[in-house]
Amino acid sequence: MKNRLTQLGIFFISQGYISAGQWQLLQRVLEQTLAQNLDQLDPTSHQQFSQLIAQRLHEQSISGWLQEPEHIVDEQLAQQFTVQQLLKLEIFPCQLNLEGQLVVAVVQFNQSRVKQALEAIWPNVPLRQVAIANHQLLALIIGQRLGKTAQVCEQIRQRSPTQPFQGIGSPIIKALIQSGYISNQIYQDQVDRQVWQILQDQLQPSEIREIKRLQTLSGSPLRDIITRLGYLSDQRYQTQLNQFTKLPIISKLVGTDFLNVDVSLLKNFDTQDMMDQHFFPLAWVGNDVLQVVVRNPYHSEIESIIHRTFPQVAITKVLGTESDITSLLAQYFRKDFSDGAIYQLLRRAPHESAARVFTLPQLMVLYALALISLWLLFNHFWTALATLMVILNLFFIISIGFKLILSIQGLRKNRRGNDKWKTLNSRPKALPIYTILVPVYNEPEVIPILLEALGQLDYPHEKLDVLLLLEENDKATRDACRMADPPGFVRQIIIPNSHPKTKPKACNYGLAFARGEYLTIYDAEDIPDPDQLLKSVWAFQQGPPNLACVQAALNYFNREENFLTRMFTLEYSYWFDCLLPGLESFHFPIPLGGTSNHFRTALLRQLGGWDPFNVTEDADLGIRASQRGFVVGVINSTTYEEANCATKNWIRQRSRWIKGYMQTWLVHNRDPWRSIRTLGIKNWLAYQFFIGGTIVSFLSSPLLWLIYFYWLITRDTWLVYLFPSWTLYLSLVCLLLGNSLGIYLNMTAVFRRRYFKLLPYALLNPIYWQLHSMAAYMALWQLFTKPFYWEKTQHGLSKVKKQTT
Amino acid sequence: MVSARLKNKPPRPSRLIPFTGASSLEIFLVCLITMVALSSLLVGLDWAGYIPQTIAFLGSTAMVAVQGPEPSFAATGYIFPPLLIYGSALLQSPVTLQVISGTVLVGLVLYTMGTVAVSKRWRSLWLILIFIHPAFGLMILREPVWIISALFLFLVMQLAWQILQTQPHPDRQISFLIVMVGLTFSGLLLLRFEAWLGLIWLLLLLWCILLDESWQFRVAALFVVLTMSLFSIGTCFYLNWLAADDPFAFLHLPGSGLRLVGLDSFWVKTGPWETIFKSFKEVLHIAPIYGLLVVLLIWQAKFRARLSLLLVLPIVLLCLCLWQGLYTPNLSQFGLYFALLPLLLHNVQSIGTTKKLLITLGLTVSLVSSGWILQQNQVIPEEALLWRKLTRQDLSTVQAVHQLDQQTAEQREIAAYLFQARRPKQKILMDGGVHFPILYRLQKTAGLVLPHQYEFHVAVDQPEQWVHFIVISGTKSSTRNQDQVRSLLAQRINGDPESEEALTLKGFRTVFNSPYYQVLQR
């Protein structure tokens, strides 16, 4: 035994599983437990393991023994035992050979009970043991009973594995992994190597070379490279794995009534673990035997998770693809996920949810202000109006100054952009899985372009986890998705039909399925810069641990389509290239943009995801992150979208945004003292000016312009009462300096982007701002009448053909 | 082409001013000390009876703008430079504006000098030579317009220099710099008339600096820079149109552009060629160090032509000032060149002993030369007066200085009298554009009747019914013909608006009479 163990040790060391020192440490344990370990051999790899052990012990395996023509299984010998006995003893008597030895196929060598049983039938006959796997034993027993022993033997002989034993799945290896002596990576590599042998026949030499190159480069599991890059579908890979492991495949049963799922069992496991580790517990299949769907049968973490909940339980595995496991999760957790997507934030932090528009104190303040205003108007008419003018003008002046400082800082900061993120290109092993959520609703036409754009992302595709969030009742888009035959890194998540039917709800639902360390959102019509994910990872790796989100810039590909798209581009360029970097550099709260915000998934979950009742859930999330002490940053990368080119559509979209800003402002002002405490006075003021200021600007701007034009035309002297003394100078500064700077700063952003043709259009901003005001009044109306109504922006109106960059 | 050229000539590392020369605390302390010192000095001068004309003008205009009488807007809207008037109104006093801007300038000079690559001793020596230079001192003590102009010009030149030195241009950096140039220069346009034409030079300069860029980029850059400047110019036109129904009112109204009444005989206007000659002569006379550094920098530079365009920008502005007739012989204006010196010194490469000695010599010569100019009274009387007061010299030896001192004393006396004698609801008729020193010293605008008011002409026609005091220029005053009150009253009484006789009005008695002022009281 000692000698054999040493041989085994030499083998493990030579294969690189462990070092000599580690083996020495283990020897004491292994000496006592080897037999037990062999007993508990995983049937999926038992054949190979038993063969190896046989070789190491100078014995043969059944398949090796059958290679010799004179070695023939004698059916009569087995008939000395009942089936139950054979199964219990795990033996199959094969032949009484010419040397007078009884050749017995055994699952376990040198078992005394076996020797005793054989001695009872064939006394004093020397034994020669050959190794047999459980399934081979079963096949032989059944074949013998059916009188087809010869055929079974032939099958065993033909399927004799030629590759060296890798020890995959054996309890010894598992023990070594759990003890930290073998890294999971080495273990996975060994699995891959075995599967690789099988797959070589399926692939072209060039493909094999490319896959090998990618694996060396990115260190990604072979399966991910092969399936996500489309060399083989996940289903085909599964079939190959099935040949190798003999585990049943479940795919055809998923979504049918034939699958036996113990729903009560599911609550014992965390859905996130199931999604991350790719497993799904099905049911108990006997006493202490749990049947589990797994994507990778050799993934030891799954067993650890199961054993944490059910210690000592035996696990029987069935194979399922990532899509199968996703479907099972979606099927059995549909209600939980859907419910969570809507109510999670409301339950966890009701004060942070916009489900309630106004709180009682807010209403009281509102009424009090209205009463005071009325009293002032009736008793001190001119004083009241003049005071209003003073407040508005002072607000505008501060707001202008604030934005000027932000813009200059933003411009300065952004110029320091560096290319260090490119180092990630040379070490893709450092790149984690990246989830991309793409909510799509009634947009079947954009699916092919979307998939093309996603395919152009400069990120190892096997590390992409793209979730297309499709609505249950949106058959057209779902069909389009099916037709487009998405690549292996894309999963389709069907959002159950429920209300509110909003983008944040869809994103929350998708978040439950996200596997990535980082996560981002793209709209269906988005064309992100290919380097965006790399820049984001770099930002997260360089940033502090509480950096929860980085926002990429948004811009438009159809910027020169008409007046509206030009103005929209000017506005977006200014917002994302100047203001947000400015906010970031002062560590002010950043209201996130609609898409291309990249999160640390864990922190996003901590935040409770998006508020489905807030129609600018992104802006709200940015502020909420700051309130919880997280940092939000920006990255120097752009996503190109389709600018709204129709005025009505634009106003609808803008009204939703401004309504969302109103909701956000109200939510985070429910308890101003708390907000000041959590944000700090500096950030709180910045938030008031940035979010509240935007609303006030849009609402008050037309009023001031009306007064101005009225005066310009009539020169009525009564207006002097509105602008007494220095109020006039204040308002002149607002009018001249405010508008000039507004236009100039707007111009600078497109100048930096080298959109030279747009420069003169910046002069037309005062006209464009009036459209904002129209939308603002619409938003104010909707805030009271239908606060949660999602004004869906119609995409695909542009006549400019989208070109992926 | 560009890449080929770059291969042959590797880009010179940028020598942008690193803002690491001093800690925030050090800068704060220096600024605090400067602020206290400057405030004390200005208050001391005020107590000694000296108030700079510019300060008096800005102060009185801002006071009328804020306190009335209505329509106050008309009194201020068309006055140039609006930036200073609005600033004074906002800060309630031009002195505060002067102290703040002076402190910032001194802080900037100190800080930039801290980045010059020489030992502390040399830096300290040069700083002392700059700060004690009469031009710099006089600018800080009496001319907020030049202080703020120096600040803006410093920033414009620094930004342009950065664009020039950052070759090739990293995309984001250059756009930021160009945007900032546009923003900064637009401020200068609201301070000095000559900067309006100087804008052309700036555009030419930028076009040349950006020669490596595509023509589209150059055109766009000029458009960006021009936009904010045009807004500034448009603002002036608009305010004038609002206030006076004449967008160009500020070009010819008294006092506008700080062409203060009383200095008429000192304004210099020259022809094109003479302008260039005189400008260079003045600079070399008062600030030879600037010329020396320009030569040094151009000699060592890579892009000599472009750098020359940049370095002569202040001289170009001086040329335009002369050409437009906005120049008076004064030293304060040249304080600007000394404020720019640290920026130039910072960019001088490898300052060895010879260069150090040369620079020290240049600074010393500048100091001596300016001192000599002052001592010879080759400047406007106000500067000579301040110089002589500061150096405790006899004022009576120079007639113009003596006269100014006498006038100042009379202004104080009149203001004090009006302050004491005027009862509530009593009115004072005067031309604020001419008698702004009295108005400023009065520090009250209640009861004033000024030319921009609706009742002004009624008050001049029937002073016995409307007003209680009338302040007019005296018979020997150089502002006699510009004083609207005196002209109108003289026309009414003597039939000659330019009458040289002292005025008498029925129902009024003369309570103060001197060659320069006459005060009538009902």
Short mmCIF file of C-alpha atoms in Angstrom, two decimals, chain B residues 9-292:
data_model
loop_
_atom_site.label_atom_id
_atom_site.label_comp_id
_atom_site.label_asym_id
_atom_site.label_seq_id
_atom_site.Cartn_x
_atom_site.Cartn_y
_atom_site.Cartn_z
CA LYS B 9 12.18 67.23 -34.73
CA PRO B 10 11.11 65.58 -31.54
CA PRO B 11 8.66 67.78 -29.66
CA ARG B 12 10.18 69.96 -27.04
CA PRO B 13 8.76 69.09 -23.65
CA SER B 14 6.09 71.49 -22.63
CA ARG B 15 7.09 73.99 -19.99
CA LEU B 16 3.67 74.80 -18.73
CA ILE B 17 3.68 76.66 -15.49
CA PRO B 18 3.46 73.96 -12.88
CA PHE B 19 1.15 75.10 -10.19
CA THR B 20 3.25 73.54 -7.52
CA GLY B 21 5.53 76.41 -6.72
CA ALA B 22 4.01 77.20 -3.38
CA SER B 23 1.58 75.64 -1.01
CA SER B 24 -1.98 76.88 -0.77
CA LEU B 25 -1.27 78.20 2.68
CA GLU B 26 1.74 80.16 1.49
CA ILE B 27 -0.25 81.72 -1.33
CA PHE B 28 -3.11 82.51 1.02
CA LEU B 29 -0.79 84.14 3.53
CA VAL B 30 0.97 86.20 0.87
CA CYS B 31 -2.37 87.32 -0.53
CA LEU B 32 -3.65 88.16 2.92
CA ILE B 33 -0.58 90.24 3.69
CA THR B 34 -0.83 91.95 0.32
CA MET B 35 -4.49 92.68 0.87
CA VAL B 36 -3.93 94.17 4.29
CA ALA B 37 -0.96 96.20 3.08
CA LEU B 38 -2.73 97.49 0.02
CA SER B 39 -5.88 98.36 1.95
CA SER B 40 -3.87 100.21 4.58
CA LEU B 41 -1.94 102.11 1.95
CA LEU B 42 -5.06 103.14 0.05
CA VAL B 43 -6.92 104.13 3.20
CA GLY B 44 -3.85 106.07 4.32
CA LEU B 45 -3.75 107.93 1.01
CA ASP B 46 -7.46 108.62 1.29
CA TRP B 47 -6.98 110.11 4.72
CA ALA B 48 -4.13 112.16 3.33
CA GLY B 49 -6.61 113.57 0.84
CA TYR B 50 -5.49 111.65 -2.20
CA ILE B 51 -8.12 109.85 -4.20
CA PRO B 52 -7.13 108.68 -7.68
CA GLN B 53 -9.24 110.19 -10.41
CA THR B 54 -10.15 106.79 -11.82
CA ILE B 55 -11.31 105.60 -8.43
CA ALA B 56 -13.38 108.74 -7.97
CA PHE B 57 -14.94 108.33 -11.39
CA LEU B 58 -15.74 104.64 -10.97
CA GLY B 59 -16.92 105.15 -7.42
CA SER B 60 -19.25 108.00 -8.27
CA THR B 61 -20.69 106.20 -11.30
CA ALA B 62 -21.22 102.98 -9.36
CA MET B 63 -22.77 104.94 -6.51
CA VAL B 64 -25.26 106.61 -8.82
CA ALA B 65 -25.97 103.24 -10.43
CA VAL B 66 -26.81 101.63 -7.12
CA GLN B 67 -28.29 104.47 -5.08
CA GLY B 68 -29.88 106.54 -7.82
CA PRO B 69 -31.22 109.06 -8.52
CA GLU B 70 -33.42 107.36 -11.05
CA PRO B 71 -33.17 106.57 -13.84
CA SER B 72 -29.88 105.31 -12.58
CA PHE B 73 -29.41 102.92 -15.45
CA ALA B 74 -29.03 105.75 -17.92
CA ALA B 75 -26.12 107.10 -15.87
CA THR B 76 -24.17 103.90 -16.07
CA GLY B 77 -25.36 101.90 -19.00
CA TYR B 78 -23.36 103.69 -21.58
CA ILE B 79 -20.19 104.19 -19.60
CA PHE B 80 -17.15 102.24 -20.62
CA PRO B 81 -15.59 100.11 -19.10
CA PRO B 82 -18.71 98.35 -17.84
CA LEU B 83 -16.75 95.59 -16.14
CA LEU B 84 -15.19 98.02 -13.67
CA ILE B 85 -18.39 99.92 -13.06
CA TYR B 86 -20.39 96.77 -12.45
CA GLY B 87 -17.59 95.41 -10.32
CA SER B 88 -17.46 98.58 -8.24
CA ALA B 89 -21.23 98.58 -7.86
CA LEU B 90 -21.24 94.96 -6.82
CA LEU B 91 -18.47 95.42 -4.28
CA GLN B 92 -19.92 98.77 -3.17
CA SER B 93 -16.58 100.49 -3.69
CA PRO B 94 -13.93 100.73 -6.40
CA VAL B 95 -11.31 100.65 -3.67
CA THR B 96 -12.43 97.16 -2.71
CA LEU B 97 -12.23 96.18 -6.36
CA GLN B 98 -8.76 97.66 -6.54
CA VAL B 99 -7.61 95.90 -3.40
CA ILE B 100 -8.96 92.54 -4.52
CA SER B 101 -7.63 92.77 -8.06
CA GLY B 102 -4.30 94.15 -6.83
CA THR B 103 -3.98 91.30 -4.38
CA VAL B 104 -4.70 88.74 -7.06
CA LEU B 105 -2.15 90.32 -9.36
CA VAL B 106 0.53 90.48 -6.69
CA GLY B 107 -0.26 86.88 -5.76
CA LEU B 108 0.03 85.81 -9.39
CA VAL B 109 3.31 87.67 -9.81
CA LEU B 110 4.71 86.14 -6.64
CA TYR B 111 3.56 82.71 -7.52
CA THR B 112 4.83 82.78 -11.08
CA MET B 113 8.12 84.21 -9.95
CA GLY B 114 8.35 81.21 -7.63
CA THR B 115 8.50 78.99 -10.69
CA VAL B 116 11.45 80.80 -12.27
CA ALA B 117 14.45 78.50 -12.40
CA VAL B 118 16.90 80.53 -10.32
CA SER B 119 17.81 80.56 -6.66
CA LYS B 120 15.57 82.16 -4.08
CA ARG B 121 17.95 85.08 -3.66
CA TRP B 122 17.78 86.05 -7.30
CA ARG B 123 14.03 85.63 -7.35
CA SER B 124 13.67 87.81 -4.27
CA LEU B 125 15.94 90.45 -5.73
CA TRP B 126 13.99 90.58 -8.97
CA LEU B 127 10.69 90.62 -7.13
CA ILE B 128 11.82 93.57 -5.06
CA LEU B 129 12.99 95.38 -8.20
CA ILE B 130 9.57 94.75 -9.77
CA PHE B 131 7.53 95.76 -6.74
CA ILE B 132 9.45 98.97 -6.06
CA HIS B 133 9.30 99.95 -9.68
CA PRO B 134 7.25 103.16 -9.87
CA ALA B 135 5.19 101.90 -12.79
CA PHE B 136 4.08 98.79 -10.93
CA GLY B 137 3.56 100.67 -7.67
CA LEU B 138 1.57 103.46 -9.27
CA MET B 139 -0.56 100.94 -11.13
CA ILE B 140 -1.39 99.09 -7.95
CA LEU B 141 -2.13 102.31 -6.07
CA ARG B 142 -4.21 104.18 -8.59
CA GLU B 143 -5.34 102.22 -11.65
CA PRO B 144 -7.71 99.28 -11.21
CA VAL B 145 -8.25 99.25 -14.96
CA TRP B 146 -4.59 98.47 -15.60
CA ILE B 147 -4.43 96.02 -12.76
CA ILE B 148 -7.29 93.96 -14.19
CA SER B 149 -6.02 94.45 -17.73
CA ALA B 150 -2.66 93.10 -16.62
CA LEU B 151 -4.39 90.09 -15.08
CA PHE B 152 -6.32 89.32 -18.25
CA LEU B 153 -3.34 89.92 -20.49
CA PHE B 154 -1.17 87.74 -18.29
CA LEU B 155 -3.68 84.89 -18.65
CA VAL B 156 -4.13 85.40 -22.38
CA MET B 157 -0.39 85.36 -22.95
CA GLN B 158 0.16 82.39 -20.72
CA LEU B 159 -2.57 80.40 -22.45
CA ALA B 160 -1.34 81.36 -25.91
CA TRP B 161 2.18 80.44 -24.87
CA GLN B 162 0.98 77.06 -23.72
CA ILE B 163 -0.67 76.49 -27.09
CA LEU B 164 2.57 77.48 -28.77
CA GLN B 165 4.72 75.27 -26.59
CA THR B 166 2.50 72.21 -26.60
CA GLN B 167 3.57 70.70 -29.89
CA PRO B 168 1.97 68.58 -31.20
CA HIS B 169 -1.32 69.63 -29.71
CA PRO B 170 -3.06 66.99 -27.67
CA ASP B 171 -6.63 67.36 -28.81
CA ARG B 172 -8.34 68.07 -25.55
CA GLN B 173 -5.69 70.36 -24.19
CA ILE B 174 -5.60 72.69 -27.14
CA SER B 175 -9.35 73.10 -27.26
CA PHE B 176 -9.41 73.94 -23.58
CA LEU B 177 -6.66 76.51 -24.04
CA ILE B 178 -8.37 78.12 -27.01
CA VAL B 179 -11.66 78.33 -25.16
CA MET B 180 -9.91 79.96 -22.23
CA VAL B 181 -8.12 82.44 -24.51
CA GLY B 182 -11.50 83.46 -25.92
CA LEU B 183 -13.03 83.81 -22.48
CA THR B 184 -10.12 85.78 -21.04
CA PHE B 185 -9.66 88.13 -23.94
CA SER B 186 -13.36 88.96 -23.94
CA GLY B 187 -12.85 90.32 -20.44
CA LEU B 188 -10.10 92.58 -21.70
CA LEU B 189 -12.50 93.95 -24.29
CA LEU B 190 -14.74 95.19 -21.51
CA LEU B 191 -11.84 97.13 -20.02
CA ARG B 192 -9.96 98.80 -22.81
CA PHE B 193 -11.04 100.16 -26.16
CA GLU B 194 -7.75 99.38 -27.81
CA ALA B 195 -8.28 95.69 -27.11
CA TRP B 196 -11.10 95.75 -29.66
CA LEU B 197 -8.61 96.28 -32.44
CA GLY B 198 -6.11 94.14 -30.59
CA LEU B 199 -8.53 91.30 -31.18
CA ILE B 200 -7.39 91.25 -34.80
CA TRP B 201 -3.81 90.76 -33.65
CA LEU B 202 -4.90 87.96 -31.36
CA LEU B 203 -6.69 86.20 -34.19
CA LEU B 204 -3.64 86.56 -36.39
CA LEU B 205 -1.50 85.22 -33.59
CA LEU B 206 -3.73 82.18 -33.07
CA TRP B 207 -3.90 81.50 -36.79
CA CYS B 208 -0.10 81.39 -36.90
CA ILE B 209 0.25 79.34 -33.72
CA LEU B 210 -2.18 76.76 -35.07
CA LEU B 211 -0.51 76.43 -38.44
CA ASP B 212 0.03 72.72 -37.83
CA GLU B 213 -3.69 72.14 -37.56
CA SER B 214 -6.14 71.79 -40.43
CA TRP B 215 -7.64 74.97 -41.83
CA GLN B 216 -11.05 73.86 -40.59
CA PHE B 217 -9.71 73.68 -37.07
CA ARG B 218 -8.08 77.08 -37.38
CA VAL B 219 -11.26 78.69 -38.67
CA ALA B 220 -13.27 77.03 -35.91
CA ALA B 221 -10.76 78.14 -33.28
CA LEU B 222 -10.95 81.73 -34.46
CA PHE B 223 -14.74 81.49 -34.49
CA VAL B 224 -14.72 80.30 -30.90
CA VAL B 225 -12.34 83.01 -29.74
CA LEU B 226 -14.22 85.64 -31.69
CA THR B 227 -17.62 84.62 -30.33
CA MET B 228 -17.09 85.60 -26.72
CA SER B 229 -15.32 88.77 -27.81
CA LEU B 230 -18.24 89.68 -30.04
CA PHE B 231 -20.57 89.05 -27.14
CA SER B 232 -18.53 91.51 -25.09
CA ILE B 233 -18.60 94.13 -27.81
CA GLY B 234 -22.29 93.43 -28.43
CA THR B 235 -22.95 93.92 -24.72
CA CYS B 236 -21.50 97.43 -24.89
CA PHE B 237 -23.54 98.30 -27.94
CA TYR B 238 -26.68 96.85 -26.41
CA LEU B 239 -26.31 98.65 -23.10
CA ASN B 240 -25.74 101.91 -24.89
CA TRP B 241 -28.72 101.36 -27.10
CA LEU B 242 -30.86 100.62 -24.06
CA ALA B 243 -29.68 103.62 -22.11
CA ALA B 244 -29.15 106.25 -24.76
CA ASP B 245 -30.85 104.91 -27.86
CA ASP B 246 -27.41 105.11 -29.44
CA PRO B 247 -25.28 101.97 -29.56
CA PHE B 248 -22.17 104.08 -30.04
CA ALA B 249 -22.86 106.57 -27.26
CA PHE B 250 -19.96 105.29 -25.19
CA LEU B 251 -17.54 106.30 -27.92
CA HIS B 252 -18.11 110.01 -27.51
CA LEU B 253 -19.66 110.64 -24.12
CA PRO B 254 -17.48 112.41 -21.53
CA GLY B 255 -15.70 110.09 -19.18
CA SER B 256 -16.36 107.03 -21.22
CA GLY B 257 -13.37 104.78 -21.74
CA LEU B 258 -11.85 106.50 -18.70
CA ARG B 259 -11.03 109.55 -20.79
CA LEU B 260 -11.66 111.63 -17.73
CA VAL B 261 -12.72 115.23 -17.99
CA GLY B 262 -9.86 117.46 -17.03
CA LEU B 263 -7.18 115.45 -18.73
CA ASP B 264 -7.98 116.67 -22.21
CA SER B 265 -4.69 118.44 -22.69
CA PHE B 266 -2.77 115.27 -21.87
CA TRP B 267 -4.33 112.90 -24.39
CA VAL B 268 -1.86 111.91 -27.08
CA LYS B 269 -2.95 110.81 -30.53
CA THR B 270 -0.37 109.94 -33.16
CA GLY B 271 -0.27 108.81 -36.77
CA PRO B 272 0.33 105.16 -37.71
CA TRP B 273 4.12 105.17 -38.10
CA GLU B 274 4.74 107.58 -35.29
CA THR B 275 2.61 105.35 -33.12
CA ILE B 276 4.91 102.38 -33.64
CA PHE B 277 8.01 104.43 -33.07
CA LYS B 278 6.61 106.09 -29.94
CA SER B 279 5.33 102.83 -28.51
CA PHE B 280 8.69 101.12 -28.75
CA LYS B 281 10.39 104.22 -27.47
CA GLU B 282 8.11 104.41 -24.43
CA VAL B 283 8.51 100.74 -23.62
CA LEU B 284 12.28 100.89 -23.94
CA HIS B 285 12.31 104.05 -21.90
CA ILE B 286 10.16 102.87 -19.02
CA ALA B 287 10.46 99.08 -19.22
CA PRO B 288 13.69 98.21 -21.05
CA ILE B 289 13.73 94.93 -19.18
CA TYR B 290 10.67 93.83 -21.14
CA GLY B 291 12.49 94.52 -24.39
CA LEU B 292 15.55 92.67 -23.13
#
